């Protein structure tokens, strides 16, 4: 309803349900369950080389303590996304496949302002294309595609980019009367595209590439989040060429579901889980968000509540989250800052009213108890999160 005529067809687009941070975390959890050592806030300072110049490991710095240590390895994989080229340059190594970073932004709207279900492909009369996607009570719209040469750590949407993307949406839904004041939040990301001479980022291939060099180092770049399993398989095939065949089942993860994936019929799982959460006293908004985000790991949350029902108390007024989520994020998901929890574990930064700020102080208090923060540290974490949230508002003129 509300789409500009003529409507020519429709397709199913299941990829839109992906939560990038949760997908990444679930892969890390799965890897740990299968025997991998997983470290958070661990930065590669430089590669370790033998006398012949082959890579035999890395010097790694703990971002929390500041300690540095050597990690020896028979093979090192440079899978650093937009930073893959920088890693090689910092090591003084040749960059065989230069990258062309591309910035894409998204806008967040209330579903009341753009009442669609699922995902809708958009094409304005100017020829610009995009997608509008439903998540809970929100619609997020994307995306732009522009060359980017700014800081890779902190890409941000500009007001002009927001206005341009919103105009495309308004052109496709002319009766909605969308204004920039309707934009609840913005965010931006970087695509690590392999550079193709003479092409714009919009025309550059999204294919991934894997290459070796120097000895002992495998590099992978390009690609998309939704093709990550194929990319990982290609990279590991190269690793096998260095290390030789593994005595384990080489393809044991090819069809392995991620830890939070429900067994059996998803619809039955969702209805049954929603019933359990409502029986525990959670409101509809909290039930919907928790079911969307955690899947089968909701069992861990309910197990906490079996020992102490206080873990199912709301994190704050109007915040669709409960206190136990913070505990699980710290103890099982390596959350070590308030931003970690609010953005990269719980998705409250974007998919809760006013960035979930009403629950930030309580979340910091729980993290403080678990991690030994004093009151000064807790207040600093809340202040940092407030500033981080402000960076996701529509920039002022």
XYZ file of C-alpha atoms in Angstrom:
397
model
C 0.000 0.000 0.000
C 1.214 3.473 -0.884
C 3.768 2.379 -3.486
C 4.018 4.532 -6.602
C 2.418 2.865 -9.613
C 2.980 0.678 -11.504
C 3.840 -2.347 -9.396
C 5.499 -4.882 -11.722
C 6.282 -7.855 -9.534
C 7.572 -9.196 -6.247
C 10.327 -11.445 -4.908
C 11.126 -12.981 -1.535
C 14.208 -11.557 0.170
C 15.002 -13.604 3.313
C 18.466 -12.066 3.799
C 16.951 -8.909 5.261
C 16.379 -10.604 8.614
C 20.130 -10.795 9.287
C 21.487 -8.956 12.326
C 25.137 -8.349 11.455
C 26.526 -8.062 14.989
C 24.580 -11.062 16.283
C 25.531 -13.160 13.244
C 29.208 -12.354 13.814
C 28.949 -13.128 17.519
C 27.135 -16.412 16.931
C 29.973 -17.495 14.653
C 32.506 -16.635 17.360
C 30.502 -18.595 19.941
C 30.241 -21.563 17.580
C 33.987 -21.462 16.915
C 34.724 -21.459 20.644
C 32.395 -24.415 21.174
C 34.345 -26.295 18.501
C 37.685 -25.620 20.179
C 38.856 -22.270 18.831
C 40.488 -19.683 21.082
C 38.523 -16.455 20.653
C 39.873 -13.101 21.884
C 38.059 -9.765 22.016
C 39.814 -6.385 21.850
C 42.988 -8.084 20.628
C 44.863 -6.129 17.959
C 47.633 -7.359 15.685
C 50.600 -5.029 16.225
C 52.806 -6.717 13.651
C 53.530 -10.095 12.102
C 56.250 -12.404 13.372
C 58.676 -13.414 10.615
C 61.337 -16.080 10.365
C 64.759 -15.531 8.797
C 63.355 -16.233 5.332
C 60.622 -13.598 5.720
C 57.768 -16.087 6.112
C 54.927 -15.195 8.493
C 55.008 -17.456 11.568
C 52.627 -15.609 13.897
C 51.720 -12.189 15.221
C 52.437 -9.809 18.056
C 49.037 -9.183 19.666
C 48.068 -6.378 22.049
C 45.286 -6.705 24.609
C 43.225 -3.561 24.140
C 41.907 -3.676 27.694
C 45.082 -4.264 29.721
C 47.646 -2.941 27.263
C 49.695 -6.132 27.546
C 51.298 -7.529 24.375
C 52.239 -11.110 23.617
C 53.354 -13.305 20.733
C 51.054 -15.852 19.097
C 52.796 -18.477 16.977
C 50.927 -19.966 14.022
C 51.581 -22.296 11.131
C 49.407 -20.014 9.001
C 47.928 -16.540 9.558
C 44.735 -15.332 7.838
C 44.270 -11.619 7.182
C 40.465 -11.420 7.244
C 40.245 -7.815 8.420
C 37.621 -6.473 6.040
C 38.187 -2.769 5.281
C 41.408 -2.906 7.318
C 42.972 -5.760 5.285
C 45.040 -3.390 3.152
C 46.144 -1.342 6.170
C 47.351 -4.494 7.947
C 49.634 -5.284 5.012
C 50.853 -1.706 4.648
C 51.653 -1.437 8.364
C 53.718 -4.616 8.034
C 55.592 -3.209 5.039
C 54.175 -5.950 2.811
C 52.998 -5.567 -0.793
C 49.268 -5.070 -1.341
C 48.421 -7.350 -4.246
C 44.713 -6.476 -4.212
C 44.205 -2.789 -3.325
C 40.859 -1.937 -1.756
C 38.375 0.776 -2.629
C 36.318 1.403 0.518
C 32.682 2.223 -0.146
C 30.397 3.824 2.435
C 26.763 2.835 2.777
C 24.274 4.434 5.149
C 20.914 3.383 6.572
C 18.034 5.363 8.042
C 15.697 4.192 10.794
C 12.006 5.118 10.752
C 9.014 4.143 12.826
C 6.817 1.526 11.175
C 3.934 3.940 11.786
C 5.463 6.272 9.212
C 6.168 3.566 6.642
C 3.829 0.615 7.303
C 5.364 -2.253 5.330
C 5.955 -5.888 6.196
C 9.122 -7.741 5.262
C 11.389 -6.115 2.691
C 10.482 -3.817 -0.208
C 12.750 -3.087 -3.168
C 12.733 0.605 -4.039
C 13.536 2.423 -7.265
C 12.943 6.143 -7.553
C 12.155 7.942 -10.783
C 15.734 9.234 -10.781
C 16.917 5.624 -11.077
C 18.238 5.326 -7.534
C 17.640 1.947 -5.907
C 17.323 0.845 -2.318
C 15.580 -1.422 0.158
C 13.125 -0.764 2.961
C 13.084 -3.505 5.602
C 10.861 -4.193 8.592
C 12.322 -5.081 11.965
C 10.041 -5.140 14.988
C 8.304 -1.735 15.141
C 10.852 -0.076 12.889
C 11.714 0.275 9.218
C 15.305 0.692 8.137
C 16.099 1.980 4.685
C 19.317 1.749 2.688
C 21.642 2.118 1.241
C 24.008 4.621 -0.307
C 27.184 3.696 -2.183
C 29.930 6.312 -2.246
C 33.720 6.239 -2.322
C 35.143 6.730 1.153
C 38.544 7.898 2.325
C 37.757 8.814 5.928
C 38.505 6.981 9.190
C 37.547 3.320 8.820
C 36.629 3.051 12.503
C 34.019 5.814 12.522
C 32.024 6.193 9.293
C 29.016 8.444 9.826
C 26.056 9.567 7.734
C 26.020 13.236 6.755
C 22.829 15.290 6.761
C 23.024 15.622 2.972
C 23.273 11.824 2.598
C 20.291 11.388 4.913
C 18.213 13.867 2.921
C 19.143 12.249 -0.396
C 18.245 8.736 0.760
C 15.006 9.916 2.360
C 14.021 11.661 -0.883
C 14.368 8.348 -2.715
C 12.039 6.678 -0.202
C 9.524 9.515 -0.396
C 9.510 9.273 -4.189
C 8.559 5.587 -3.909
C 5.903 6.242 -1.233
C 4.536 9.646 -2.303
C 1.557 9.612 0.075
C 3.667 9.219 3.235
C 4.943 12.797 3.465
C 8.244 11.716 4.985
C 10.421 14.437 6.499
C 13.920 14.419 7.936
C 12.338 14.780 11.391
C 10.912 11.271 10.910
C 14.401 9.742 10.888
C 14.994 8.214 14.320
C 18.594 7.130 13.783
C 21.281 6.651 11.162
C 24.251 4.367 10.786
C 27.002 3.774 8.263
C 29.273 0.929 7.261
C 32.226 0.302 4.971
C 32.333 -2.222 2.129
C 35.861 -3.595 1.519
C 35.605 -3.694 -2.272
C 38.495 -4.898 -4.409
C 39.562 -1.912 -6.509
C 38.726 -2.047 -10.230
C 40.404 0.666 -12.253
C 38.033 3.073 -13.941
C 34.923 1.876 -12.074
C 32.841 3.664 -9.462
C 32.098 1.861 -6.214
C 28.530 1.296 -7.394
C 29.819 -0.587 -10.449
C 32.624 -2.442 -8.664
C 32.164 -6.183 -8.178
C 31.080 -7.503 -4.774
C 32.978 -10.743 -5.362
C 35.500 -11.834 -2.759
C 39.101 -12.697 -3.568
C 41.610 -14.883 -1.725
C 45.352 -14.628 -2.271
C 48.538 -15.822 -0.623
C 51.641 -13.897 0.229
C 54.076 -13.660 1.700
C 54.609 -17.289 2.746
C 52.497 -18.221 5.738
C 49.900 -15.482 5.154
C 46.481 -15.878 3.504
C 44.504 -12.734 2.622
C 40.791 -12.423 1.884
C 38.833 -9.287 0.994
C 35.749 -8.156 -0.879
C 32.573 -10.181 -0.643
C 29.425 -9.621 1.370
C 28.166 -10.559 4.817
C 25.599 -12.916 3.345
C 28.269 -14.924 1.494
C 30.504 -15.316 4.524
C 30.295 -19.117 4.684
C 31.479 -19.516 1.114
C 34.236 -16.991 1.747
C 35.357 -18.823 4.880
C 35.426 -22.128 3.013
C 37.620 -20.651 0.281
C 40.023 -19.178 2.830
C 40.268 -22.443 4.766
C 40.946 -24.333 1.540
C 43.993 -22.083 1.139
C 44.998 -22.701 4.753
C 44.875 -26.452 4.131
C 47.310 -25.905 1.297
C 49.762 -24.480 3.837
C 49.142 -26.763 6.813
C 48.134 -29.935 5.029
C 44.953 -31.979 5.579
C 43.364 -32.035 9.020
C 42.745 -35.326 10.817
C 39.330 -33.968 11.800
C 36.226 -33.913 9.645
C 37.194 -31.154 7.234
C 33.636 -30.104 6.419
C 32.089 -30.487 9.843
C 30.790 -26.892 9.930
C 29.454 -26.779 6.356
C 25.925 -27.650 7.445
C 26.223 -26.894 11.158
C 23.577 -24.516 12.490
C 24.678 -21.580 14.619
C 24.226 -21.915 18.409
C 21.061 -19.822 18.646
C 19.315 -21.520 15.735
C 16.076 -23.219 16.779
C 15.744 -26.913 16.091
C 12.770 -27.907 13.954
C 10.028 -25.612 12.729
C 10.866 -21.949 13.327
C 7.243 -20.808 13.582
C 6.497 -23.412 16.252
C 9.631 -22.428 18.148
C 8.699 -18.749 18.061
C 5.125 -19.264 19.230
C 6.204 -21.584 22.027
C 8.979 -19.265 23.164
C 6.735 -16.214 23.087
C 4.262 -18.071 25.285
C 6.992 -18.941 27.807
C 8.239 -15.357 27.960
C 4.769 -13.903 28.396
C 4.100 -16.421 31.154
C 7.239 -15.071 32.845
C 5.674 -11.596 32.847
C 7.427 -9.906 29.911
C 5.515 -7.356 27.829
C 4.861 -7.767 24.116
C 7.636 -5.427 22.907
C 10.250 -7.189 25.028
C 9.034 -10.624 23.969
C 9.196 -9.711 20.274
C 12.701 -8.275 20.524
C 14.158 -11.115 22.601
C 12.678 -13.764 20.293
C 14.081 -11.945 17.263
C 17.568 -11.598 18.680
C 18.484 -14.643 20.733
C 16.690 -17.675 19.349
C 17.392 -20.855 21.298
C 19.700 -19.034 23.708
C 16.581 -17.656 25.371
C 16.748 -20.866 27.411
C 19.824 -19.440 29.154
C 17.911 -16.292 30.051
C 15.004 -18.245 31.493
C 17.432 -20.448 33.434
C 18.806 -17.312 35.111
C 15.294 -16.279 36.058
C 14.600 -19.693 37.573
C 17.231 -18.879 40.204
C 16.418 -15.173 40.536
C 13.321 -13.649 38.936
C 14.954 -10.222 39.183
C 16.919 -10.996 36.029
C 13.667 -10.663 34.060
C 12.931 -7.190 35.397
C 12.945 -4.404 32.768
C 16.265 -2.715 32.125
C 14.562 0.670 32.177
C 11.213 2.388 31.550
C 10.098 1.801 27.977
C 13.212 -0.260 27.147
C 12.256 -3.663 25.626
C 15.023 -5.552 27.439
C 15.604 -7.300 30.760
C 18.456 -7.200 33.266
C 19.560 -10.781 32.640
C 20.636 -9.931 29.097
C 23.455 -7.833 30.536
C 24.692 -10.678 32.732
C 24.738 -13.150 29.850
C 26.475 -10.659 27.547
C 29.287 -10.190 30.068
C 29.685 -13.787 31.181
C 29.144 -15.580 27.865
C 29.610 -13.056 25.069
C 32.747 -11.106 26.042
C 30.982 -7.742 26.470
C 33.421 -5.479 28.300
C 32.043 -1.967 27.702
C 28.564 -0.484 27.861
C 28.703 0.218 24.113
C 29.484 -3.477 23.594
C 26.235 -4.420 25.285
C 23.938 -1.674 24.041
C 25.035 -1.901 20.401
C 26.861 -5.112 19.519
C 25.076 -7.556 21.859
C 21.539 -6.318 22.471
C 20.844 -4.062 19.434
C 19.230 -1.551 21.819
C 21.192 1.275 20.210
C 18.972 1.188 17.144
C 15.940 -0.939 17.892
C 14.583 0.621 21.077
C 13.129 4.050 21.881
C 15.731 6.832 22.059
C 18.676 4.449 21.705
C 17.731 2.591 24.900
C 19.191 5.430 26.973
C 16.610 4.882 29.718
C 18.301 1.548 30.450
C 21.928 2.607 30.073
C 22.594 3.432 33.719
C 21.104 0.168 34.991
C 23.069 -1.798 32.389
C 26.257 -0.038 33.514
C 25.440 -0.859 37.138
C 25.062 -4.568 36.351
C 28.240 -4.603 34.277
C 29.998 -2.764 37.084
C 29.089 -5.453 39.594
C 30.264 -8.203 37.257
C 33.449 -6.488 36.060
C 34.470 -4.604 39.195
C 33.816 -1.056 37.986
C 33.716 1.745 40.537
C 31.133 4.534 40.328
C 33.467 6.762 38.333
C 33.939 4.064 35.689
C 30.204 3.387 35.522
C 29.421 7.062 34.981
C 32.137 7.286 32.334
C 30.660 4.289 30.485
C 27.215 5.918 30.479
C 28.691 9.196 29.213
C 30.569 7.386 26.443
C 27.408 5.590 25.402
C 25.435 8.849 25.366
C 28.050 10.354 23.048
C 28.022 7.211 20.891
C 24.229 7.377 20.605
C 24.394 11.053 19.645
C 26.661 10.120 16.723
C 23.773 8.056 15.336
C 21.285 10.910 15.338
C 20.635 12.913 12.181
C 23.465 15.467 11.984
C 22.455 19.085 12.412
C 22.778 21.538 9.556
